C-alpha cells in the first residue's frame, strides 16, 4: 500500500496524531495517546506542535478538537508560502551583500591586533584568582566537574554572587565526596545559593574542569600540585560542554531523599499502577497538576519515561 504524502509543516508524528484525531470520535489527549500506543508525555509534545500550527486545540472538557482540514491546512499552506517568499528575499539580500562582507573581512584582518592565546598555563597558586576572575567577567552558565570542595573564600563568595544574579550553576562531584566531613556544609551552602548538584562514581570522572559561559574552560591537569590550563577556543569550549552534558545525563542528583511527602505519595501511587485520574482523586489534586508534577519529577530524575522514573526513585530509596 502506498504511503500518504507528509503534510507540509508537520512532522511525521504530528501528522499521525492529526489524522488519528480527524478520523476518531471526540476524545481526550490521554485517550488518543493510549490508542496510538504513545506515552502521554510524548503525546503532549506532539499536541503542542499541532496547537502552535492551529490545527488542533483542547476545549474546556479536555477533548481534542480539530477544524475542517480545508480551513486549517489551507491556513497553514498560506503561512508556509508567505514564509517561503520572505526566505527567498532574505537569501537574495544575503547573496548581494557577499562582496561587501568580503571587503569588511579583509579590512578587519589589516586592523586586527595581537590575538588572544588559545590556552594559558596557570600555576596552582594562581588558580583560585583566575576562577574568581572568570566567574566575575563571564556570562552564561557555570558548569563544574570537580573531585572535592573548593575552600578558597573568594571563589565561594563569587559563586554565591553568580547564583544570586540568576546564572545557571551546575556541578558534578564524585561519590566519595559524600564521605568528606567538610562536604555536607559545603554542599548545602552551594545548594542554598541555587546550584544544581549531581554525583558519579569516582572512576567515572577522568578529568576535573570548569566551564565559564563562552569565556573559557579551566582544566586541571593530573596530579595534586599540577598546573591548570585555561582554554579559550570556542571549539574546545563546545567539546567540554558536550562532555559535561553527557556526564550530567549519567549522574545522580544529590540529596535526592529530600523529596516532599506529596511527591513520595504521588510516586507510590504511580508505582502501584494508578492512572493519572485516580492519582488526582486520591490526592485531591487537579488532573493537570498531577501531570505537570510527574513531568517535573521525570525531568528532576533524568528520566525519559515513567518506567525509567520508577527505576530511578527505587534506586534512591524514595519508594519500595
Tab-separated table of C-alpha atoms in Angstrom:
chain	number	residue	atom	x	y	z
A	1	UNK	CA	0.000	0.000	0.000
A	2	UNK	CA	1.382	3.431	-0.934
A	3	UNK	CA	2.299	5.741	1.947
A	4	UNK	CA	0.406	9.016	2.129
A	5	UNK	CA	2.496	12.145	1.416
A	6	UNK	CA	3.527	14.089	4.514
A	7	UNK	CA	1.677	17.361	5.084
A	8	UNK	CA	3.825	20.499	4.676
A	9	UNK	CA	4.934	21.963	8.013
A	10	UNK	CA	4.099	18.806	10.003
A	11	UNK	CA	6.466	16.220	11.422
A	12	UNK	CA	5.557	12.579	10.774
A	13	UNK	CA	4.385	12.164	14.387
A	14	UNK	CA	2.305	15.363	14.321
A	15	UNK	CA	0.633	14.210	11.106
A	16	UNK	CA	-0.042	10.786	12.637
A	17	UNK	CA	-1.793	12.347	15.636
A	18	UNK	CA	-3.668	14.833	13.402
A	19	UNK	CA	-5.002	12.086	11.106
A	20	UNK	CA	-5.958	9.969	14.106
A	21	UNK	CA	-7.978	12.818	15.658
A	22	UNK	CA	-9.644	13.595	12.319
A	23	UNK	CA	-10.998	10.066	11.915
A	24	UNK	CA	-11.796	9.349	15.580
A	25	UNK	CA	-14.747	10.088	17.823
A	26	UNK	CA	-14.280	13.030	20.244
A	27	UNK	CA	-11.748	12.015	22.939
A	28	UNK	CA	-9.186	13.442	25.365
A	29	UNK	CA	-5.482	13.522	24.625
A	30	UNK	CA	-4.729	10.639	27.070
A	31	UNK	CA	-7.302	8.521	25.211
A	32	UNK	CA	-5.718	9.350	21.830
A	33	UNK	CA	-2.259	8.593	23.256
A	34	UNK	CA	-3.443	5.216	24.526
A	35	UNK	CA	-4.989	4.363	21.159
A	36	UNK	CA	-1.703	5.207	19.403
A	37	UNK	CA	0.400	3.348	21.973
A	38	UNK	CA	2.213	6.566	22.966
A	39	UNK	CA	3.431	7.810	26.341
A	40	UNK	CA	1.335	10.782	27.467
A	41	UNK	CA	4.442	12.982	27.751
A	42	UNK	CA	5.237	12.251	24.097
A	43	UNK	CA	1.629	12.938	23.050
A	44	UNK	CA	1.677	16.276	24.930
A	45	UNK	CA	4.762	17.356	22.992
A	46	UNK	CA	3.271	16.390	19.623
A	47	UNK	CA	-0.050	18.016	20.551
A	48	UNK	CA	1.878	21.208	21.282
A	49	UNK	CA	3.110	21.192	17.668
A	50	UNK	CA	-0.464	20.907	16.372
A	51	UNK	CA	-1.623	23.705	18.677
A	52	UNK	CA	1.186	26.005	17.503
A	53	UNK	CA	0.134	25.324	13.907
A	54	UNK	CA	-3.520	25.976	14.912
A	55	UNK	CA	-4.583	22.600	13.508
A	56	UNK	CA	-5.946	21.306	16.814
A	57	UNK	CA	-6.945	22.642	20.209
A	58	UNK	CA	-8.186	21.462	23.594
A	59	UNK	CA	-11.556	22.668	24.807
A	60	UNK	CA	-12.523	23.122	28.480
A	61	UNK	CA	-13.701	19.486	28.837
A	62	UNK	CA	-10.165	18.366	27.726
A	63	UNK	CA	-11.445	16.985	24.413
A	64	UNK	CA	-9.157	17.480	21.414
A	65	UNK	CA	-10.938	19.412	18.667
A	66	UNK	CA	-9.977	19.994	15.016
A	67	UNK	CA	-11.461	22.213	12.319
A	68	UNK	CA	-12.304	21.251	8.749
A	69	UNK	CA	-8.900	20.476	7.140
A	70	UNK	CA	-9.699	22.765	4.208
A	71	UNK	CA	-9.648	25.684	6.628
A	72	UNK	CA	-6.887	24.530	8.990
A	73	UNK	CA	-4.438	23.108	6.447
A	74	UNK	CA	-5.267	25.871	3.966
A	75	UNK	CA	-4.299	28.461	6.562
A	76	UNK	CA	-1.063	26.557	7.225
A	77	UNK	CA	-0.239	26.469	3.497
A	78	UNK	CA	-0.800	30.210	3.173
A	79	UNK	CA	1.575	30.821	6.082
A	80	UNK	CA	4.214	28.454	4.693
A	81	UNK	CA	4.080	30.109	1.257
A	82	UNK	CA	4.451	33.573	2.786
A	83	UNK	CA	7.430	32.371	4.875
A	84	UNK	CA	8.994	30.827	1.778
A	85	UNK	CA	8.696	34.100	-0.153
A	86	UNK	CA	10.267	36.003	2.740
A	87	UNK	CA	13.089	33.477	2.986
A	88	UNK	CA	13.820	33.864	-0.747
A	89	UNK	CA	14.040	37.639	-0.289
A	90	UNK	CA	16.444	37.203	2.635
A	91	UNK	CA	18.682	34.828	0.680
A	92	UNK	CA	18.793	37.210	-2.274
A	93	UNK	CA	19.742	40.090	0.024
A	94	UNK	CA	22.451	37.965	1.652
A	95	UNK	CA	23.898	36.997	-1.744
A	96	UNK	CA	24.006	40.670	-2.783
A	97	UNK	CA	25.903	41.507	0.450
A	98	UNK	CA	28.560	38.812	-0.003
A	99	UNK	CA	31.046	41.076	-1.769
A	100	UNK	CA	30.805	43.806	0.877
A	101	UNK	CA	31.232	41.200	3.650
A	102	UNK	CA	34.424	40.001	1.977
A	103	UNK	CA	35.706	43.594	1.816
A	104	UNK	CA	34.947	44.113	5.515
A	105	UNK	CA	36.739	40.883	6.355
A	106	UNK	CA	39.931	41.899	4.566
A	107	UNK	CA	39.868	45.283	6.299
A	108	UNK	CA	39.414	43.575	9.673
A	109	UNK	CA	42.477	41.404	9.058
A	110	UNK	CA	44.538	44.512	8.381
A	111	UNK	CA	43.374	46.258	11.570
A	112	UNK	CA	43.399	43.286	13.952
A	113	UNK	CA	45.875	43.429	16.792
A	114	UNK	CA	47.515	40.607	18.752
A	115	UNK	CA	45.283	37.581	19.113
A	116	UNK	CA	44.279	36.094	22.472
A	117	UNK	CA	46.336	32.900	23.013
A	118	UNK	CA	44.263	29.715	22.644
A	119	UNK	CA	45.489	28.452	26.014
A	120	UNK	CA	47.338	29.673	29.100
A	121	UNK	CA	49.171	27.725	31.792
A	122	UNK	CA	48.028	28.631	35.321
A	123	UNK	CA	50.052	27.759	38.427
A	124	UNK	CA	48.156	26.152	41.356
A	125	UNK	CA	48.764	29.262	43.490
A	126	UNK	CA	47.007	31.410	40.844
A	127	UNK	CA	44.118	29.050	40.023
A	128	UNK	CA	41.671	30.489	42.598
A	129	UNK	CA	42.162	34.081	41.398
A	130	UNK	CA	41.707	33.031	37.742
A	131	UNK	CA	38.487	31.145	38.613
A	132	UNK	CA	37.237	34.190	40.542
A	133	UNK	CA	38.025	36.438	37.555
A	134	UNK	CA	36.262	34.097	35.090
A	135	UNK	CA	33.191	33.896	37.342
A	136	UNK	CA	33.033	37.691	37.563
A	137	UNK	CA	33.654	38.548	33.908
A	138	UNK	CA	31.903	35.707	32.031
A	139	UNK	CA	28.248	35.389	31.085
A	140	UNK	CA	26.018	32.337	30.844
A	141	UNK	CA	26.158	29.023	32.710
A	142	UNK	CA	28.974	27.926	35.012
A	143	UNK	CA	29.467	24.150	34.795
A	144	UNK	CA	31.912	22.269	37.002
A	145	UNK	CA	33.247	18.709	37.295
A	146	UNK	CA	35.286	18.550	40.494
A	147	UNK	CA	36.819	15.961	42.816
A	148	UNK	CA	36.202	17.848	46.032
A	149	UNK	CA	35.048	21.035	47.764
A	150	UNK	CA	36.758	24.311	46.954
A	151	UNK	CA	37.823	26.167	50.094
A	152	UNK	CA	39.047	29.485	48.673
A	153	UNK	CA	36.867	32.193	50.210
A	154	UNK	CA	36.989	34.458	47.125
A	155	UNK	CA	35.784	31.645	44.878
A	156	UNK	CA	32.972	30.775	47.304
A	157	UNK	CA	31.823	34.381	47.506
A	158	UNK	CA	31.885	34.828	43.726
A	159	UNK	CA	29.943	31.553	43.296
A	160	UNK	CA	27.185	32.830	45.581
A	161	UNK	CA	27.082	36.177	43.772
A	162	UNK	CA	26.762	34.388	40.424
A	163	UNK	CA	23.871	32.317	41.765
A	164	UNK	CA	22.214	35.421	43.185
A	165	UNK	CA	22.352	37.073	39.767
A	166	UNK	CA	20.256	34.249	38.289
A	167	UNK	CA	23.049	32.417	36.437
A	168	UNK	CA	22.749	28.676	35.976
A	169	UNK	CA	25.210	26.791	38.200
A	170	UNK	CA	25.673	23.021	37.849
A	171	UNK	CA	28.291	20.803	39.488
A	172	UNK	CA	29.181	17.103	39.278
A	173	UNK	CA	31.033	15.519	42.221
A	174	UNK	CA	32.457	12.029	42.764
A	175	UNK	CA	30.571	9.733	45.121
A	176	UNK	CA	33.491	9.633	47.586
A	177	UNK	CA	32.996	13.344	48.323
A	178	UNK	CA	29.957	12.348	50.397
A	179	UNK	CA	32.316	10.820	52.995
A	180	UNK	CA	34.300	14.059	53.380
A	181	UNK	CA	33.428	15.570	56.809
A	182	UNK	CA	33.524	19.057	55.276
A	183	UNK	CA	31.276	18.065	52.359
A	184	UNK	CA	27.817	18.443	53.917
A	185	UNK	CA	28.080	22.114	54.902
A	186	UNK	CA	29.832	22.915	51.621
A	187	UNK	CA	27.149	21.180	49.524
A	188	UNK	CA	24.282	22.703	51.481
A	189	UNK	CA	25.766	26.196	51.210
A	190	UNK	CA	26.073	25.955	47.424
A	191	UNK	CA	22.699	24.258	47.030
A	192	UNK	CA	21.046	27.055	49.012
A	193	UNK	CA	22.721	29.540	46.668
A	194	UNK	CA	20.944	27.835	43.757
A	195	UNK	CA	23.482	25.338	42.442
A	196	UNK	CA	22.204	22.098	40.881
A	197	UNK	CA	24.300	19.145	42.037
A	198	UNK	CA	24.774	15.543	40.893
A	199	UNK	CA	27.325	12.816	41.576
A	200	UNK	CA	29.097	9.999	39.731
A	201	UNK	CA	31.212	7.027	40.766
A	202	UNK	CA	34.834	8.096	41.255
A	203	UNK	CA	36.144	6.082	38.321
A	204	UNK	CA	33.590	7.746	36.014
A	205	UNK	CA	35.283	11.151	36.444
A	206	UNK	CA	38.510	11.163	34.473
A	207	UNK	CA	39.138	14.910	34.345
A	208	UNK	CA	38.400	17.942	36.532
A	209	UNK	CA	37.295	21.131	34.774
A	210	UNK	CA	35.052	24.187	34.916
A	211	UNK	CA	33.233	25.915	32.017
A	212	UNK	CA	32.559	29.653	32.370
A	213	UNK	CA	29.961	30.601	29.762
A	214	UNK	CA	31.742	31.216	26.473
A	215	UNK	CA	34.815	32.769	28.137
A	216	UNK	CA	36.870	29.649	28.688
A	217	UNK	CA	37.442	26.242	30.248
A	218	UNK	CA	39.629	25.837	33.332
A	219	UNK	CA	41.178	22.360	33.116
A	220	UNK	CA	43.112	20.768	35.984
A	221	UNK	CA	45.986	18.529	34.917
A	222	UNK	CA	46.641	15.201	36.661
A	223	UNK	CA	48.474	15.408	39.991
A	224	UNK	CA	47.765	17.189	43.265
A	225	UNK	CA	50.171	20.105	42.631
A	226	UNK	CA	49.863	20.119	38.831
A	227	UNK	CA	49.242	23.264	36.812
A	228	UNK	CA	45.885	24.223	35.325
A	229	UNK	CA	45.153	25.094	31.709
A	230	UNK	CA	42.852	27.934	30.672
A	231	UNK	CA	41.403	27.029	27.240
A	232	UNK	CA	39.624	29.675	25.179
A	233	UNK	CA	38.886	28.432	21.600
A	234	UNK	CA	35.118	28.140	21.002
A	235	UNK	CA	35.517	24.624	19.538
A	236	UNK	CA	37.197	23.422	22.750
A	237	UNK	CA	34.516	25.076	24.902
A	238	UNK	CA	31.875	23.264	22.813
A	239	UNK	CA	33.706	19.933	23.246
A	240	UNK	CA	33.875	20.276	27.037
A	241	UNK	CA	30.226	21.409	27.150
A	242	UNK	CA	29.262	18.225	25.296
A	243	UNK	CA	31.342	16.155	27.736
A	244	UNK	CA	29.684	17.854	30.710
A	245	UNK	CA	26.190	17.239	29.312
A	246	UNK	CA	26.976	13.526	28.901
A	247	UNK	CA	28.361	13.238	32.450
A	248	UNK	CA	25.344	15.156	33.783
A	249	UNK	CA	22.982	12.762	31.994
A	250	UNK	CA	24.663	9.781	33.630
A	251	UNK	CA	24.969	11.390	37.090
A	252	UNK	CA	22.544	11.077	40.011
A	253	UNK	CA	21.016	14.071	41.847
A	254	UNK	CA	22.473	14.796	45.263
A	255	UNK	CA	20.317	14.955	48.382
A	256	UNK	CA	17.504	13.163	46.477
A	257	UNK	CA	15.989	11.920	49.742
A	258	UNK	CA	14.742	15.445	50.446
A	259	UNK	CA	11.699	14.824	48.222
A	260	UNK	CA	8.450	16.250	49.604
A	261	UNK	CA	5.883	13.959	51.248
A	262	UNK	CA	3.410	14.815	48.464
A	263	UNK	CA	5.895	13.736	45.780
A	264	UNK	CA	6.575	10.465	47.608
A	265	UNK	CA	2.828	9.772	47.825
A	266	UNK	CA	2.428	10.508	44.109
A	267	UNK	CA	5.321	8.184	43.255
A	268	UNK	CA	3.893	5.417	45.446
A	269	UNK	CA	0.500	5.612	43.679
A	270	UNK	CA	2.240	5.678	40.309
A	271	UNK	CA	4.290	2.587	41.208
A	272	UNK	CA	1.066	0.769	42.192
A	273	UNK	CA	-0.294	1.274	38.680
A	274	UNK	CA	-2.780	4.077	39.420
A	275	UNK	CA	-3.829	6.129	36.385
A	276	UNK	CA	-3.422	9.913	36.447
A	277	UNK	CA	-7.133	10.434	37.068
A	278	UNK	CA	-7.101	8.058	40.051
A	279	UNK	CA	-3.998	9.720	41.496
A	280	UNK	CA	-5.674	13.114	41.209
A	281	UNK	CA	-8.744	11.812	43.111
A	282	UNK	CA	-6.654	10.117	45.801
A	283	UNK	CA	-4.524	13.219	46.436
A	284	UNK	CA	-7.233	15.830	45.955
A	285	UNK	CA	-5.357	17.493	43.115
A	286	UNK	CA	-6.320	18.609	39.625
A	287	UNK	CA	-5.500	16.257	36.764
A	288	UNK	CA	-3.269	18.817	35.071
A	289	UNK	CA	-1.417	19.438	38.355
A	290	UNK	CA	-0.687	15.717	38.674
A	291	UNK	CA	0.603	15.513	35.100
A	292	UNK	CA	2.750	18.611	35.498
A	293	UNK	CA	4.242	17.201	38.720
A	294	UNK	CA	5.003	13.838	37.097
A	295	UNK	CA	6.705	15.628	34.185
A	296	UNK	CA	8.747	17.702	36.666
A	297	UNK	CA	9.794	14.566	38.572
A	298	UNK	CA	10.862	12.894	35.314
A	299	UNK	CA	12.970	15.946	34.471
A	300	UNK	CA	14.413	16.098	38.003
A	301	UNK	CA	15.462	12.428	37.929
A	302	UNK	CA	16.725	12.487	34.314
A	303	UNK	CA	14.042	10.053	33.071
A	304	UNK	CA	12.520	9.944	29.593
A	305	UNK	CA	9.716	7.519	30.524
A	306	UNK	CA	7.653	6.721	33.615
A	307	UNK	CA	9.288	3.301	33.757
A	308	UNK	CA	12.720	4.941	33.986
A	309	UNK	CA	11.358	7.260	36.683
A	310	UNK	CA	10.243	4.216	38.696
A	311	UNK	CA	13.710	2.672	38.456
A	312	UNK	CA	15.399	5.940	39.443
A	313	UNK	CA	13.306	6.573	42.566
A	314	UNK	CA	13.595	2.911	43.602
A	315	UNK	CA	17.390	3.082	43.424
A	316	UNK	CA	17.329	6.151	45.660
A	317	UNK	CA	15.001	4.545	48.181
A	318	UNK	CA	12.139	7.007	47.749
A	319	UNK	CA	9.634	4.178	47.191
A	320	UNK	CA	9.814	0.400	47.577
